[in-house]
Amino acid sequence: MSNSESRTDDPIPAETYHRAQAGERDAIEMLVQHHQRQVRAWVAAHCPVGCDADDIAQRTFLAAITRLGDFQVGTCFLAWLLTIARYQLMTESTRLRRLADYHSRHAPGLLAREMERRMHQPDDGLSDRLVYLQDCLSSLGESPRQFLHWRYDEELPLEEIASRAGRTIPAIKKQLWLLRQKLQQCIEAKVSAAQGGTA
Amino acid sequence: MTSAPDELRFDELWTDFLEGELPPEGIAELERLFEDRPSLQVRGADLLQTHRLLGFLLQDDKQSGDAFVGSVMKAIPQSDAAFTESVLQSLPGHSLQSPVPLASADANPTMPGLRGYAIATMLLVSLGCFLTMAWLHSGSRTGLMVEVVQVANGASAEWVPGEQILLDELALVRGNVQLRLPSDVVLDLHAPVELRFINAMNVHVRSGKITADVGERGKGFVIETTQARVVDLGTRFGVDASNAAHTDVVVFKGQVELFEPGIKERVALLNQGEGVRIEKHRRTSRIVSITSSGVPGSWSVQETGDQRAVITAVRDSMSASDEEAKKWPSLRNFYRIAPGGLHDGALAFADESDHWTSVPTSLRGADLVQTFAADGFNWWMQLTLSIQQPCELFVMVDRRNDVPSWLKEDFADTGETIVLNCVPRNQRGPINRQLEYGVWKRIIAHPGEVKLGAPYGEPPSDRKSFQPNRMYGVAARPLP
């Protein structure tokens, strides 16, 4: 998801951008529909601990829509959106930093700093990692996928996952940890292979 | 997989961190590990991003995308003309008019047009010597002019009642504030709460608890959270989004409709005295009891932490599944505990407007439990009270029929009377009858759970001619 992508990758015709700039709602909706997935994924991966990713993504689109006149048709709309998203995240990070004892309660400060550093990287290969993660997920068996479904899709509490699986809470924590590790290693192997290293 | 002691400890801490179970001392330990081993910072950030992307991917479906697009489209100005104008104003040749003076900030040289927006959205104003309250003035057109009605408990040293202020977002970290929107909707906000004002008929609560009092002009007012979209039908209701995993909705008066964001099909219609907790995937559960001090907007679904309270929680034997609750809506009723709340005019039931009067001196200022009138004709329920200090426990019972046997066995008749003023359901009519209730008392010497039975021991043999009692009331006061 590089900010320097060229507009030639964009399947949306220039006319749609012009119509959106003229305030036509159907054109705006088309732009939101087309780009929402990448913006939401980028925000989800970069937002500081404790923020609502979809809320930031929504604010990003609203900011973009009210400033559509600034967008130069012919350049990359996604890169423009991600720059706005970056500003939104900077605002959110500032807000969270200013909340009293936020870090001591919610997240280590050094982790927050590393997340902010990544936010400013022009191209962190996020779109590739999203594709790799999808591949890695597909390679998992049904049982591990069920655990991930309970944890991430249904967002069940650990107690309920343990009850459904007939296992203890510590066992569920361990299982989730192993799965995350496995997926992380799978992604890293794919990144390495794509960069010409050994998988 | 690594085996160094630091990394094994990191694995343990990190698992609890991702599950939201890491206490502050664990966060501090994680911070020390990050300081000692900078490579763990990178690993932690990698794992956090993968964790986030997992959440995104596993929830990413057409419905979620459509709901997101719908939320964006709904949040842009409703009037086409106003919206078109706002877009056109951003085109070259139009100057951006901001309602507030903006501070300077670094602009992105590659995006000059974003300068105004970035400055505006990053202007976080703190009041007082610390961040007592912050609000975000935005140069965008989404700000809303609201009237400050009340400011209390150190919420702000600068806002004064009657003042009109432009608000886009509000983060209240201390005290409480009452605001009136242009739609005449009055919002009670108790810190900590964060919300966004979308327009006069719509607010989005990011976290925390708010109570809305909606008059005629505000019918249709909407409060949104991550899990819920609550549409008012003329009412007073509360929404608590303090816990990111669920939203609690309680109705104090009138009716609301409950939806899942982006989904047209209604989750529930809630009436006065009813409440539900909604989680992801439309999962709902009953809110059994709430504590309310009588101060507007001050209510909690948690057990009260007030050491002076006598009764901390109430539950009954009618916990209902979601399916049962749809069939029997009264199974969504909640009990309302009002510490020190028994006085002339106090509401007797959570689901009706009947109120107590001629309150005997011995009962004035006692903690009151508002039961629900819908239970008046019930022979299968059992009520359990959690009592945290020795007390006199009172049950007020309609005298028209025999009192239930459990009351005769466990309580003593004080001979005192309290009167119930019955008010028709439409809540606007006059008192249509008064019923005398006898006051029964039991000394509770040891804190713990106390069980009360049903208003009737068994169903009457002739239900047609039977005139059932109104539901009993419960009160308690600490032993001197």
XYZ file of C-alpha atoms in Angstrom, chain A residues 10-187:
178
model
C -6.959 2.649 -10.405
C -9.923 1.099 -12.262
C -12.175 4.044 -11.399
C -12.588 6.403 -14.382
C -11.474 10.016 -14.032
C -15.048 11.094 -14.698
C -16.139 9.518 -11.414
C -13.628 11.670 -9.531
C -14.874 14.788 -11.337
C -18.479 13.900 -10.490
C -17.506 13.326 -6.861
C -15.809 16.721 -6.774
C -19.046 18.232 -8.049
C -20.773 16.738 -5.009
C -22.594 13.817 -6.674
C -23.327 11.330 -3.934
C -23.388 8.200 -6.071
C -19.865 8.962 -7.301
C -18.662 9.605 -3.774
C -20.235 6.367 -2.592
C -18.452 4.529 -5.389
C -15.105 5.960 -4.258
C -15.752 5.024 -0.636
C -16.920 1.540 -1.641
C -13.867 0.927 -3.779
C -11.226 2.119 -1.322
C -12.717 1.280 2.048
C -11.105 -2.114 2.427
C -7.543 -0.910 1.922
C -7.987 2.169 4.071
C -9.601 0.214 6.890
C -6.890 -2.441 6.802
C -4.143 0.193 6.822
C -5.731 2.024 9.735
C -6.335 -1.239 11.630
C -2.663 -2.159 11.310
C -1.358 1.242 12.378
C -3.756 2.677 14.898
C -2.506 3.063 18.453
C -3.687 0.729 21.175
C -7.050 1.883 22.460
C -8.377 3.575 19.328
C -11.320 2.494 17.188
C -9.900 1.732 13.741
C -13.168 2.006 11.835
C -13.910 5.309 13.510
C -10.568 6.675 12.289
C -11.231 5.250 8.822
C -14.642 6.917 8.771
C -13.111 10.244 9.796
C -10.545 9.796 7.050
C -13.231 9.462 4.400
C -15.250 12.356 5.805
C -12.164 14.577 5.790
C -11.367 13.483 2.255
C -14.919 14.073 1.053
C -15.051 17.617 2.403
C -11.678 18.361 0.769
C -12.272 16.522 -2.505
C -11.533 19.703 -4.425
C -7.907 19.411 -3.362
C -7.457 16.027 -4.973
C -5.696 16.186 -8.332
C -7.451 13.795 -10.657
C -4.850 11.624 -12.335
C -2.824 11.062 -9.176
C -3.287 8.164 -6.793
C -6.468 8.554 -4.763
C -5.517 5.784 -2.340
C -2.197 7.437 -1.537
C -4.072 10.692 -0.921
C -6.506 8.895 1.380
C -3.687 7.242 3.305
C -1.992 10.592 3.858
C -5.235 11.868 5.349
C -5.490 8.673 7.409
C -1.976 9.333 8.678
C -3.027 12.805 9.836
C -6.059 11.314 11.542
C -3.889 8.774 13.334
C -1.442 11.486 14.398
C -4.379 13.382 15.883
C -5.578 10.256 17.664
C -2.090 9.445 18.960
C -1.774 12.988 20.287
C -5.145 12.724 21.969
C -4.310 9.414 23.595
C -0.893 10.665 24.701
C -2.537 13.585 26.427
C -4.958 11.452 28.378
C -3.738 11.067 31.941
C -1.613 7.958 32.606
C -2.854 6.432 29.362
C 0.267 4.434 28.634
C 0.652 3.023 32.098
C -2.875 1.685 31.865
C -3.172 0.530 28.275
C 0.075 0.010 26.446
C 3.822 0.255 26.863
C 5.070 3.639 25.647
C 7.882 2.068 23.632
C 5.384 -0.029 21.711
C 3.327 3.076 20.962
C 6.492 4.775 19.710
C 7.310 1.875 17.409
C 3.739 1.920 16.055
C 4.025 5.656 15.387
C 7.333 5.113 13.617
C 5.673 2.588 11.317
C 2.825 4.975 10.658
C 5.289 7.386 9.053
C 6.950 4.815 6.836
C 6.010 5.592 3.244
C 5.615 1.928 2.235
C 5.508 -0.787 4.825
C 4.309 -3.510 2.455
C 1.030 -3.783 4.283
C -1.087 -4.758 1.278
C 1.311 -7.644 0.593
C 1.187 -8.764 4.205
C -2.595 -8.768 4.060
C -2.494 -11.103 1.055
C 0.130 -13.316 2.719
C -1.927 -13.521 5.879
C -4.934 -14.606 3.860
C -2.852 -17.346 2.225
C -1.477 -18.440 5.590
C -4.970 -18.595 7.032
C -6.133 -20.788 4.145
C -3.384 -23.257 4.905
C -4.642 -23.821 8.453
C -6.803 -26.795 9.316
C -10.466 -26.515 10.288
C -9.880 -26.733 14.035
C -7.375 -23.847 14.287
C -9.553 -21.761 11.987
C -12.470 -22.384 14.337
C -10.468 -20.969 17.258
C -9.563 -17.898 15.239
C -13.166 -17.494 14.136
C -14.357 -17.550 17.748
C -11.654 -15.150 18.850
C -11.584 -12.633 15.989
C -14.897 -12.864 14.196
C -17.328 -13.661 16.981
C -15.057 -11.939 19.534
C -16.104 -14.429 22.205
C -14.625 -14.113 25.695
C -11.926 -16.659 26.521
C -14.293 -18.308 29.019
C -16.808 -19.043 26.287
C -14.177 -20.291 23.857
C -12.873 -22.604 26.587
C -16.387 -23.838 27.303
C -17.130 -24.483 23.624
C -13.830 -26.242 23.082
C -14.035 -28.231 26.336
C -10.608 -26.901 27.399
C -9.200 -24.662 30.104
C -8.653 -20.924 29.665
C -4.842 -21.245 29.930
C -4.976 -23.928 27.221
C -6.980 -21.594 24.976
C -4.511 -18.751 25.574
C -1.650 -21.039 24.655
C -3.444 -22.274 21.543
C -4.113 -18.713 20.378
C -0.515 -17.755 21.041
C 0.760 -20.702 18.994
C -1.579 -19.862 16.145
C -0.505 -16.217 16.075
C 3.139 -17.286 16.127
C 2.552 -19.733 13.313
C 0.842 -17.110 11.193
C 3.551 -14.554 11.936
C 6.251 -17.007 10.868
C 4.260 -17.905 7.755
C 3.990 -14.218 6.773
